[in-house]
Short mmCIF file of C-alpha atoms in Angstrom, two decimals:
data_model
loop_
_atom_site.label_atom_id
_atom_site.label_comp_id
_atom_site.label_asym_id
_atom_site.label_seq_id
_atom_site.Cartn_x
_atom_site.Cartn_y
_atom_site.Cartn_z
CA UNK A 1 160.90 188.88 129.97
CA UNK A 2 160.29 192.00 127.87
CA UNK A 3 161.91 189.21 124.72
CA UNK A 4 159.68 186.81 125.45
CA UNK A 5 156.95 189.16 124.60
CA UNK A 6 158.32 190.36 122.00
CA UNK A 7 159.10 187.05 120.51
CA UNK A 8 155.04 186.56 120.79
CA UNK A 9 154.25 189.94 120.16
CA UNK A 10 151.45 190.71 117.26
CA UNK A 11 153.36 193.18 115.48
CA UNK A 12 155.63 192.80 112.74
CA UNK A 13 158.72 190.59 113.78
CA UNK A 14 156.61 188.49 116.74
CA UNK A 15 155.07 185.06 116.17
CA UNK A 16 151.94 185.79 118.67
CA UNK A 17 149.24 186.06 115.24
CA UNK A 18 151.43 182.80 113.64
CA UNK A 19 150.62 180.93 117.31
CA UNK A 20 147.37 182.04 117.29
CA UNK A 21 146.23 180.30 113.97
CA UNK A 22 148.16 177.37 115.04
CA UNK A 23 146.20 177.45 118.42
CA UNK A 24 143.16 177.78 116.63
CA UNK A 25 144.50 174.62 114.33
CA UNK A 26 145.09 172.51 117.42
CA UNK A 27 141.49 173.03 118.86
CA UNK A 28 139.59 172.37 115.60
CA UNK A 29 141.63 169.45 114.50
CA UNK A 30 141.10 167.60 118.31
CA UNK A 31 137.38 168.56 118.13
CA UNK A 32 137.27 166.78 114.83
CA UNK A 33 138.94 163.63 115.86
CA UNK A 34 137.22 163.48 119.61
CA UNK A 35 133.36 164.29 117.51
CA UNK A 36 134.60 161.45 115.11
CA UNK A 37 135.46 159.52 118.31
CA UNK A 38 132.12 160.08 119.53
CA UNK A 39 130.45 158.14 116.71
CA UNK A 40 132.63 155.15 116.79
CA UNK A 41 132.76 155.22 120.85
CA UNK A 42 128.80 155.23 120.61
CA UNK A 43 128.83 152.16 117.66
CA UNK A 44 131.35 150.24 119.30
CA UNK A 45 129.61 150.47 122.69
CA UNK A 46 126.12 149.75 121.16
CA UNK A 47 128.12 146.84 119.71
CA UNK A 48 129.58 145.51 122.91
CA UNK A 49 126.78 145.58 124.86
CA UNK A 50 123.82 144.66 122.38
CA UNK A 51 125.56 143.08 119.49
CA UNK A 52 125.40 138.88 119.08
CA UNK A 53 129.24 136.95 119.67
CA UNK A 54 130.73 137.85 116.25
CA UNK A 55 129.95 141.51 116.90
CA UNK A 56 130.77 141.55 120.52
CA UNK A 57 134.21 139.99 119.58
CA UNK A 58 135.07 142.36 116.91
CA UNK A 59 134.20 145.58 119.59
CA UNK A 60 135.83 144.15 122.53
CA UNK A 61 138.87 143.38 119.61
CA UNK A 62 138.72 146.68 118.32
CA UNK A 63 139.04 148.48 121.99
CA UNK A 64 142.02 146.23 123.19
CA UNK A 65 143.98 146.76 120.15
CA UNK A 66 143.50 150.26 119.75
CA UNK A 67 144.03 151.14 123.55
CA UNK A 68 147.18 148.66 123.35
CA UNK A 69 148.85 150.42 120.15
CA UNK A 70 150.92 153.65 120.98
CA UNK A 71 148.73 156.76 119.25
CA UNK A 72 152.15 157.63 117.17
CA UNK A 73 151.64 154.35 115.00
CA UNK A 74 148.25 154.80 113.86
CA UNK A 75 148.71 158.48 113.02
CA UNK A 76 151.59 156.66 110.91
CA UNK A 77 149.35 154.62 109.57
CA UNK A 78 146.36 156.90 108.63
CA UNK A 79 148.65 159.65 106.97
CA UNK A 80 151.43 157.07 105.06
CA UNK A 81 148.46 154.43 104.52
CA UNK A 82 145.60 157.29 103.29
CA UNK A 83 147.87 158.44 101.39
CA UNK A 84 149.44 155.32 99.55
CA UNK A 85 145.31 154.84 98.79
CA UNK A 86 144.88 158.02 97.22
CA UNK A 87 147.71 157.47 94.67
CA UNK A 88 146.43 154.23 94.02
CA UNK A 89 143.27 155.03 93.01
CA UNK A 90 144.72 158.62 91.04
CA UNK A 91 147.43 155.98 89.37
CA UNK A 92 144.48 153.70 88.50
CA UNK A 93 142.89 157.34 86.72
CA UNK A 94 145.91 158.05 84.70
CA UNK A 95 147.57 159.60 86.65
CA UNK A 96 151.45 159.33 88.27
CA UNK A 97 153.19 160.81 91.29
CA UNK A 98 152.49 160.52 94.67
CA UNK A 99 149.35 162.24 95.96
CA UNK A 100 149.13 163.19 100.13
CA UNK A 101 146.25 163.02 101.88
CA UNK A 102 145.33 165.89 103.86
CA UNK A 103 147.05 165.75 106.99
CA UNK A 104 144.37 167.53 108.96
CA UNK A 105 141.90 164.55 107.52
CA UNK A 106 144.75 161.96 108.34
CA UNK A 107 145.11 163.44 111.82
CA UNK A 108 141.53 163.90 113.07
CA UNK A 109 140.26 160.14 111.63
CA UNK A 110 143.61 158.76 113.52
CA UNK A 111 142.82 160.77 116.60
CA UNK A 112 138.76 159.87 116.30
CA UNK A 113 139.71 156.13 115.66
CA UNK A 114 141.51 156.18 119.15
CA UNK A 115 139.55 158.20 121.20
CA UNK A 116 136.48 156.08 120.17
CA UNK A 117 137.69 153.37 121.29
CA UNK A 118 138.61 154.81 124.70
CA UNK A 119 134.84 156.71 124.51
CA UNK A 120 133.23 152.92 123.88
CA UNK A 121 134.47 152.05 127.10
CA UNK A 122 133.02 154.91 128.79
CA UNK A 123 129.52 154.73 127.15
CA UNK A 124 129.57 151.38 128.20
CA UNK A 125 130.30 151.97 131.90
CA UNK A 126 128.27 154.63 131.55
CA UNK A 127 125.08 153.04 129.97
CA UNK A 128 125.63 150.34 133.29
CA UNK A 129 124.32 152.48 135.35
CA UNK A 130 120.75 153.01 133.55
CA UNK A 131 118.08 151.49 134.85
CA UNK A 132 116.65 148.32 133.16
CA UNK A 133 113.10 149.67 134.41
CA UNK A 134 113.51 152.85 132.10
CA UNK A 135 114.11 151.35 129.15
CA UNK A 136 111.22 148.79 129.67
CA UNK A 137 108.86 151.78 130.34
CA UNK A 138 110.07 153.53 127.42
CA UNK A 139 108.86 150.57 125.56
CA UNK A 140 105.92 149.81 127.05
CA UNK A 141 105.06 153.55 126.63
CA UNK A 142 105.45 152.92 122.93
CA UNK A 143 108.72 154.48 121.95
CA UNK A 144 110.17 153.23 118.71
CA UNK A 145 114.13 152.43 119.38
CA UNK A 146 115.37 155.42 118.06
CA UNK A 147 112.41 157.68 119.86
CA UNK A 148 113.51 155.59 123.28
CA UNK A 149 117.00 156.35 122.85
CA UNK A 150 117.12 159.88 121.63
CA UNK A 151 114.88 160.60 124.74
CA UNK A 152 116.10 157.94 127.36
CA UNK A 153 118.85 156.43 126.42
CA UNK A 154 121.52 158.80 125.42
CA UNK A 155 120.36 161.81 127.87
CA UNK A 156 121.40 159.46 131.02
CA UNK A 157 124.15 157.94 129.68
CA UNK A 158 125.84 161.46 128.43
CA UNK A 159 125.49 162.64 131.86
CA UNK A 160 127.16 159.55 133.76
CA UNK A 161 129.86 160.10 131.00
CA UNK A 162 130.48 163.25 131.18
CA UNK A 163 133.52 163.18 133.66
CA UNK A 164 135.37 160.12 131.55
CA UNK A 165 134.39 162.27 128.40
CA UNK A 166 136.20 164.83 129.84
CA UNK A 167 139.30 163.07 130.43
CA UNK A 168 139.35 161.73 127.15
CA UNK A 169 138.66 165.01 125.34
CA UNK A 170 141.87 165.93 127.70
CA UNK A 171 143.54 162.87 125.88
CA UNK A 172 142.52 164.28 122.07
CA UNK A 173 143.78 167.71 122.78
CA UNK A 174 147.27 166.29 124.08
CA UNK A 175 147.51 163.72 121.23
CA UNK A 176 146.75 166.27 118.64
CA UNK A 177 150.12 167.71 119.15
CA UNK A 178 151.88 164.35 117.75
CA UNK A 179 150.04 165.56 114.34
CA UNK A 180 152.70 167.83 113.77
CA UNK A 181 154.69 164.66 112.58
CA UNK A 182 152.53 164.59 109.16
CA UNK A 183 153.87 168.83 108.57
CA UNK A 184 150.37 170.07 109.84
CA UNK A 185 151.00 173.35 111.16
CA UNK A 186 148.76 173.62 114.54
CA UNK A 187 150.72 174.56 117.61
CA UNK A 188 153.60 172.10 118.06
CA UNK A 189 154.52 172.45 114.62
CA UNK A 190 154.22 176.28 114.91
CA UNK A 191 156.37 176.27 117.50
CA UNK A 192 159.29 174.24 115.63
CA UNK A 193 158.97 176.54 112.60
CA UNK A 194 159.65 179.63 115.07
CA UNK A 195 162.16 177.64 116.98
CA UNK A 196 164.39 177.59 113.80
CA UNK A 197 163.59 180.67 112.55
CA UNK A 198 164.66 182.70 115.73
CA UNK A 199 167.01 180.09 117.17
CA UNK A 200 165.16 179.99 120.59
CA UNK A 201 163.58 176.66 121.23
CA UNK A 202 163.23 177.26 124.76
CA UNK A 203 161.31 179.84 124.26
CA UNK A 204 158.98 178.49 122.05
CA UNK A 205 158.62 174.95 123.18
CA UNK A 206 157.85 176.99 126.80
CA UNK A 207 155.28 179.29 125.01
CA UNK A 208 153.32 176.21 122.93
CA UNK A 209 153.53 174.10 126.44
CA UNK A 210 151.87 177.66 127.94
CA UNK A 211 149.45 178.10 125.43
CA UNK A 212 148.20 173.86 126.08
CA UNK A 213 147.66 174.23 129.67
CA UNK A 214 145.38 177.05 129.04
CA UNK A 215 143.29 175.35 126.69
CA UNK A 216 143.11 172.23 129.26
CA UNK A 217 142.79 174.73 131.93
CA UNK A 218 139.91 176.40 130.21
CA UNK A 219 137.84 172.75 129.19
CA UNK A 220 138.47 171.59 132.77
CA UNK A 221 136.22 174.64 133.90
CA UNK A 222 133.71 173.80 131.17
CA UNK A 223 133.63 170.49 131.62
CA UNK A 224 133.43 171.11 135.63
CA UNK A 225 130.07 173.20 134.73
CA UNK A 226 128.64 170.85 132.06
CA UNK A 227 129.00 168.16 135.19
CA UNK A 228 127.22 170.77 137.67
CA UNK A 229 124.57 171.66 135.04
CA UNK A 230 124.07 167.63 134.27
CA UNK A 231 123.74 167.12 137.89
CA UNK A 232 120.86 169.62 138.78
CA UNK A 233 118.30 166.89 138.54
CA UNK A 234 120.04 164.53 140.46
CA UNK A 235 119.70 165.50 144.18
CA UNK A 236 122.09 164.31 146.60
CA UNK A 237 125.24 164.42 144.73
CA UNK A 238 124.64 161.58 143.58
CA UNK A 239 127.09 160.90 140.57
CA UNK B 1 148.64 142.38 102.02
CA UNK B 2 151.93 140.77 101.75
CA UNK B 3 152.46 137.90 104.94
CA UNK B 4 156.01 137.01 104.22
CA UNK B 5 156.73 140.90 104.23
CA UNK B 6 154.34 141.33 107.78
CA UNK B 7 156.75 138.81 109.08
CA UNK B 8 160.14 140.16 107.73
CA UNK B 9 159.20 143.80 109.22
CA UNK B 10 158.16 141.95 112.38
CA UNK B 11 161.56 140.65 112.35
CA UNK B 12 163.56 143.86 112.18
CA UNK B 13 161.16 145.47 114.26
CA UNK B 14 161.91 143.21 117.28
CA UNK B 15 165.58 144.72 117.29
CA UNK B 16 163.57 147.69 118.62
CA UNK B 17 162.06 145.96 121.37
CA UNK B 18 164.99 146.07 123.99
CA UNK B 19 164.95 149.65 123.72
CA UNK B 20 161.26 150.36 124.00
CA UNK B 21 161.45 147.95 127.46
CA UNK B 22 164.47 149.81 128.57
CA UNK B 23 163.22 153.12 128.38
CA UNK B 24 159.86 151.88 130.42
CA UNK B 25 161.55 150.22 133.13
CA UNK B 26 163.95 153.60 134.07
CA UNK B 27 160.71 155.83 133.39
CA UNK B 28 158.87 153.50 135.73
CA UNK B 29 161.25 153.05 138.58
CA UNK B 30 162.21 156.83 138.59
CA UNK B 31 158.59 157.89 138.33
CA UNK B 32 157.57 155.50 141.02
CA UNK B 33 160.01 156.95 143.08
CA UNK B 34 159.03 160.40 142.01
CA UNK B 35 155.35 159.40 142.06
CA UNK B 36 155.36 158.50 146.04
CA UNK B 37 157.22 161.81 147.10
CA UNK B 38 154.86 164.30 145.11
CA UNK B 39 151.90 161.86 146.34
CA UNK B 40 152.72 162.01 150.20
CA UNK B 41 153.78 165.80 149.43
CA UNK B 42 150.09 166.18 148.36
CA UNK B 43 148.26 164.55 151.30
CA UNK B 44 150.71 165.76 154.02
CA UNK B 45 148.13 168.59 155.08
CA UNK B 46 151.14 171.15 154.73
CA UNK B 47 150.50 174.12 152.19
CA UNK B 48 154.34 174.27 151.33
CA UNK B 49 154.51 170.83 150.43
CA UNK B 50 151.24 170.81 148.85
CA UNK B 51 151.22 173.40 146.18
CA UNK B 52 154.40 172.67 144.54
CA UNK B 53 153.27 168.94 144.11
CA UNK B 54 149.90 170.39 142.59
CA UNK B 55 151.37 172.90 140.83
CA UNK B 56 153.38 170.37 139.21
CA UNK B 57 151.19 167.55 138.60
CA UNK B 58 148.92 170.06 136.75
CA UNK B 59 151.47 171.64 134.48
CA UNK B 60 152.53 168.39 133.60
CA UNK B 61 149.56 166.47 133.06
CA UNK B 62 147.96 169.52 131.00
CA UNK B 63 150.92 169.70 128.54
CA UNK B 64 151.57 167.45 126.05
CA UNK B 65 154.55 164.89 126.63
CA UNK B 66 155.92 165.93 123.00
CA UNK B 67 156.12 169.46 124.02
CA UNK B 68 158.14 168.26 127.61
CA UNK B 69 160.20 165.79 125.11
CA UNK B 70 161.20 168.94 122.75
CA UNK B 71 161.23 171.50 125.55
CA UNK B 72 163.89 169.12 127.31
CA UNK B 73 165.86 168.17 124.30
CA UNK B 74 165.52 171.09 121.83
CA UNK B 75 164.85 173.54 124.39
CA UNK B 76 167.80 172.75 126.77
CA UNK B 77 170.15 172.64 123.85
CA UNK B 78 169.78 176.51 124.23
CA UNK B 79 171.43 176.55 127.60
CA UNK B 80 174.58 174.62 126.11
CA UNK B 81 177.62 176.85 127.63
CA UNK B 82 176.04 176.97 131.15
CA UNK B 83 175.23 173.54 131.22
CA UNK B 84 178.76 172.52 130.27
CA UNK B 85 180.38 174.44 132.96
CA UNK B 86 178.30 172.63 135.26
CA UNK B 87 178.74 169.44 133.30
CA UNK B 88 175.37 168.27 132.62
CA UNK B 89 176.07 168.66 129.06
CA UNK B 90 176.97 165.14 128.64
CA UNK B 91 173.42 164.05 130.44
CA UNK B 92 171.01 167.01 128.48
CA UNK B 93 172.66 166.12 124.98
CA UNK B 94 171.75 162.17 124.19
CA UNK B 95 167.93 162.10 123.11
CA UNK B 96 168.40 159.00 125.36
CA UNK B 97 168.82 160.40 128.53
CA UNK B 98 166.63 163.51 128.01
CA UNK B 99 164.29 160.75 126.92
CA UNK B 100 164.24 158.81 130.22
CA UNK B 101 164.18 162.03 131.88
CA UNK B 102 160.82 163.60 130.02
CA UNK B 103 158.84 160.20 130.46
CA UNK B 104 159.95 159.97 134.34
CA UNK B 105 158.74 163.52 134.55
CA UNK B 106 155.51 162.43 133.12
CA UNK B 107 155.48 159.18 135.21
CA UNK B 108 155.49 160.60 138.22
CA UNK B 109 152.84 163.37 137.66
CA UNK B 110 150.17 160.62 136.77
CA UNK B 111 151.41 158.05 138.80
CA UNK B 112 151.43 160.35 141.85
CA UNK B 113 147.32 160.95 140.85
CA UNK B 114 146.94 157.16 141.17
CA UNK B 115 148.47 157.09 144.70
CA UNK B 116 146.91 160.07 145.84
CA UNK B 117 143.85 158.50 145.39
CA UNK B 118 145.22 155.24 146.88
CA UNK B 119 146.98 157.24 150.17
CA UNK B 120 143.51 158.66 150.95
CA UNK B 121 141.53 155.33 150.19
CA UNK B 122 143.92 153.72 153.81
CA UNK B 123 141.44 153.39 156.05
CA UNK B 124 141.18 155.57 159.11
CA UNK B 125 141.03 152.85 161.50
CA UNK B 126 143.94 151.09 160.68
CA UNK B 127 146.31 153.94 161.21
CA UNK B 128 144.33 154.41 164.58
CA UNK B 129 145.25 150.85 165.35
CA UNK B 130 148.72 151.41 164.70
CA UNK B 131 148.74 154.04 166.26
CA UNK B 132 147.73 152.76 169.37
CA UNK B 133 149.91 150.24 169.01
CA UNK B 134 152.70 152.69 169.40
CA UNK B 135 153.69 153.12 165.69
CA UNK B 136 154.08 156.74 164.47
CA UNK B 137 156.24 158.23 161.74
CA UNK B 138 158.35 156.52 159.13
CA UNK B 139 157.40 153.13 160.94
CA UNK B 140 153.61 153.90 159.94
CA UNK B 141 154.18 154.66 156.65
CA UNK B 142 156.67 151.44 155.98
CA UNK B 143 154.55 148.96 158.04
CA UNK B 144 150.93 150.08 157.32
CA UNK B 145 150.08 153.15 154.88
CA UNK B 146 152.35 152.56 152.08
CA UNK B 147 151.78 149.10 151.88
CA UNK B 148 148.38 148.97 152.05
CA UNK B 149 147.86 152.30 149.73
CA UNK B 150 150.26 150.32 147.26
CA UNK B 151 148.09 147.34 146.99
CA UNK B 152 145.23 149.73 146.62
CA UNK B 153 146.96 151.39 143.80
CA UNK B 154 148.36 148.71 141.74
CA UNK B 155 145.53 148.14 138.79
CA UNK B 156 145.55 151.51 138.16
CA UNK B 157 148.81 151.71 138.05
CA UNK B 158 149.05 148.87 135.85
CA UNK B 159 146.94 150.73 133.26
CA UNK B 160 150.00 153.82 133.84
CA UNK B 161 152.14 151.08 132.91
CA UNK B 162 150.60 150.41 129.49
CA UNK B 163 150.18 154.36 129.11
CA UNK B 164 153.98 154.62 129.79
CA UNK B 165 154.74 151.83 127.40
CA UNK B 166 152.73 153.71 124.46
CA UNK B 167 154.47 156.85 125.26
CA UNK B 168 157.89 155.68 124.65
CA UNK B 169 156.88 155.87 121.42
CA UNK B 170 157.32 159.52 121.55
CA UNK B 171 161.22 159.48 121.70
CA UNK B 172 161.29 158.20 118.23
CA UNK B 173 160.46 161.46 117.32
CA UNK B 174 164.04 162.71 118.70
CA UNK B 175 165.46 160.05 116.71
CA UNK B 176 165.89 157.31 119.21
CA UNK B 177 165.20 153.86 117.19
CA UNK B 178 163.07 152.09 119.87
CA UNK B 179 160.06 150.08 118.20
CA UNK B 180 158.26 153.24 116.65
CA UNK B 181 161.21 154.56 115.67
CA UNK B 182 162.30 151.73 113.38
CA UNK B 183 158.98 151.17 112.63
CA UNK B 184 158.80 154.63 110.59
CA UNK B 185 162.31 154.23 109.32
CA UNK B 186 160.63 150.84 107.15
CA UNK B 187 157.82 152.77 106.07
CA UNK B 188 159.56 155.71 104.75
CA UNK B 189 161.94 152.88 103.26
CA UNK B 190 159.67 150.59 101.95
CA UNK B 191 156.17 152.61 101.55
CA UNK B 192 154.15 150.19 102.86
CA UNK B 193 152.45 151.13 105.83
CA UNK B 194 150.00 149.05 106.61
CA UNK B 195 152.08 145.95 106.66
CA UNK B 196 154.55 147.52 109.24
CA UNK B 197 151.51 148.69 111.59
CA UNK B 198 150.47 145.24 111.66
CA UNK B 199 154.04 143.98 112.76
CA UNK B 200 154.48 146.78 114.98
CA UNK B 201 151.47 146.65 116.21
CA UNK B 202 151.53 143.27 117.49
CA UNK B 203 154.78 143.61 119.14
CA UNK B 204 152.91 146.49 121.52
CA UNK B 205 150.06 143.95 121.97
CA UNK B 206 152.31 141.11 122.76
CA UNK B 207 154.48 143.70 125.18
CA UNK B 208 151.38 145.00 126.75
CA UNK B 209 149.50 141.97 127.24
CA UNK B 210 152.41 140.21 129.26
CA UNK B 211 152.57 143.21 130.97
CA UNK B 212 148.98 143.25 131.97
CA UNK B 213 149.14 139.23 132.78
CA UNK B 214 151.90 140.23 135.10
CA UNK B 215 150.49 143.21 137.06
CA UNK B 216 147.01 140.93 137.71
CA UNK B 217 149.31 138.52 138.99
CA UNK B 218 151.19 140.73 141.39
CA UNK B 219 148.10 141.67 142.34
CA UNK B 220 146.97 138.15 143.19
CA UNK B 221 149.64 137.59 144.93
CA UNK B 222 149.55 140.85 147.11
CA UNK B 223 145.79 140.08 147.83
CA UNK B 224 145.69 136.56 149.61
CA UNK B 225 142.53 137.80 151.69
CA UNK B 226 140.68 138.61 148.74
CA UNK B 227 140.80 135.28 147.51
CA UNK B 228 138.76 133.08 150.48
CA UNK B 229 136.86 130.29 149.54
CA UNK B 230 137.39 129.91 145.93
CA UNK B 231 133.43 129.31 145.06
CA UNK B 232 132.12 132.12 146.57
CA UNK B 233 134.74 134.39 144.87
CA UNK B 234 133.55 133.34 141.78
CA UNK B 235 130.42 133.91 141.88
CA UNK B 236 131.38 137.46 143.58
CA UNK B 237 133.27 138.00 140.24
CA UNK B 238 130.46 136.97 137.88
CA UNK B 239 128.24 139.86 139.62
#
């Protein structure tokens, strides 16, 4: 026990300020791709339920495929595709040799693309359960669209979202460890660098699995209160 | 955007396809398995039983499956002497077995959150009427609660299916050449991603749309009393 400490101790020799970072890495690059998520989810949504057949088609298209592909692939495809782009277009300037993108823009877009298309679904289930009556008095009380959404539209739906938000901002966090496939050093990959360095993958694998179900620990509890705090003005529990 | 090359990938990619079904039909029979203990564990009443199941559905579903995957694998690898002299070496050194056993794991944590859910939605009458028909025990659970709760639970555990089938993708990571797995072999040989995501792409479409076709199907089948009069079911539906 008094090794395992060690091994994440924040003195010289111990890995615990390395983790840290990584930690730190993990969080920021799954708020990135779930806030990126966030915009498509909302599009895609506003698409589904208001757009005309062409548009429906392409949302209700764009949800299937992207809930239907494993996550793995499109990170594939954002980091190996982005970057085949960028050399393109530096190869078209002059100049030769392969160019990367950055992995932490590679990995947020691919985890963005497909957590919005899991958020769509919620918005849309979500924006169900507002009543026609609102929106008409909005209207009728002379609220320009964006007025009548920014003060009736999105405030409702949020809060019948919030508890499928919260399982798919669950879903980011998890996925963002499969990033560490492109060489971006957050917490997985973090982990395998001090798993060959010290020869103890137990030990590490055990600590980054530690560190995760703290963070998901911690956003259950704020997600719990951002549902409480939603839910004041609704009396009656009801959800 | 090269077609004839879309179609060549798609060819090689199929070879894949065996395993990727393979490794979701063991994680899905051992998980269901799994799945139903930890989920009548959970609703037995009895603290024993109950925290153990929690405790383990929580660290599982709050850590990600790449982490279990390398923990099992990687991690185990540490234990190699002891695990030789009680000759499980054999099992914990394929990445195919410690595959199978990381997405069973995984399996049975979320599928045992689907049949919670489904255990608790049996109504209270119709145990009462079992009861009093003289069932208790094992009979009850055979003839009426696990039946019922297992009609109850099969959409949602359709969508577990799909999930499961996406996360076999993970194993490619620990080299195992399932769909994924090849799939990232032709795009580090070839450098042409985005034709390979299409191909592989629509091989997990094409998996998980039969797969969806036949869950709704078992589902029709299990649900005879649903169905009625075939008129007024439709326009149920269309509501």
């Amino acid at each position: 026990m008094t090794e395992l400490l060690q091994l994440v101790s924040f003195g010289p020799g111990g890995w615990g300020f390395a983790l840290l970072i990584a930690a730190f890495m993990t969080v920021s690059v799954a708020v990135c791709g779930f806030l990126i998520g966030g915009v498509i989810g909302a599009v895609i949504a506003w698409g589904k339920l208001a757009g005309n057949l062409p548009v429906r088609f392409s949302a209700d298209a764009y949800t299937t495929v992207l809930r239907g592909i494993p996550d793995l692939l499109v990170i594939y495809l954002f980091y190996f595709g982005g970057s085949m782009a960028v050399t393109g277009l530096f190869n078209l300037w002059g100049e030769a040799g392969f160019v990367g993108v950055p992995p932490f823009a590679a990995g947020a877009t691919a985890i963005g693309v497909v957590s919005g298309a899991y958020q769509a679904e919620v918005f849309r289930g979500a924006f169900r359960v507002l009543a026609k009556g609102e929106i008409e008095a909005g209207k009728a009380a002379g609220m320009s669209p964006v007025l009548l959404f920014r003060r009736i539209i999105a405030p409702q739906v949020l809060r019948h979202a919030l508890p499928g938000i919260g399982n798919i901002w669950q879903m980011a966090l998890k996925e963002s460890a499969l990033i560490s496939v492109t060489g971006l050093v957050e917490l997985l990959r973090q982990s395998q660098i001090a798993a060959g360095s010290t020869r103890k993958p137990f030990e590490f694998y055990l600590i980054a699995g530690a560190i995760f179900l703290v963070i998901t620990w911690l956003s259950q509890h704020v997600f719990s209160w951002l549902e409480s705090r939603a839910r004041r003005s609704m009396p009656g529990g009801i959800v | 955007m090269d077609p004839v090359f879309v179609r060549d990938s798609f060819l090689q990619l199929l070879s894949g396809v065996p395993l990727t079904l393979e490794l979701t039909a063991f994680a899905f029979v051992i998980g269901l398995v799994l799945a139903v203990l930890i989920a009548l564990m959970q609703v037995s009443g009895l603290r024993v039983l109950r925290m153990p199941a929690s405790a383990y559905v929580f660290v599982i579903r709050g850590t990600p499956l790449l982490v279990q995957i390398f923990l099992i694998y990687y991690g185990l690898g540490q234990f190699r002497p002891t695990l030789q002299s009680l000759g499980l070496w054999q099992f914990f050194r394929e990445a195919y077995w410690c595959g199978i056993l990381a997405l069973s794991l995984n399996s049975a944590a979320y599928g045992s959150e689907v049949l919670r859910g489904a255990l608790l939605s049996v109504s209270r009458r119709e145990i009462e009427a079992a009861k009093a028909c003289g069932m208790s025990g094992l009979l009850l659970y055979r003839r009426i609660i696990l039946p019922l709760a297992l009609r109850q639970a099969l959409p949602a555990y359709g969508n577990e299916l799909i999930l499961m089938v996406k996360a076999t993708s993970l194993v490619s990571i620990i080299t195992m050449m399932e769909v994924t797995g090849v799939a990232a072999r032709l795009i580090s040989e070839t450098y042409r991603p985005v034709e390979v995501f299409i191909a592989a792409g629509t091989i997990y479409l094409i998996i998980n749309f039969l797969l969806t076709r036949a869950v709704s199907m078992l589902d029709w089948w299990l649900t005879p009393h649903l169905r009625g009069l075939p008129t007024t079911d439709k326009t149920e539906q269309a509501k």
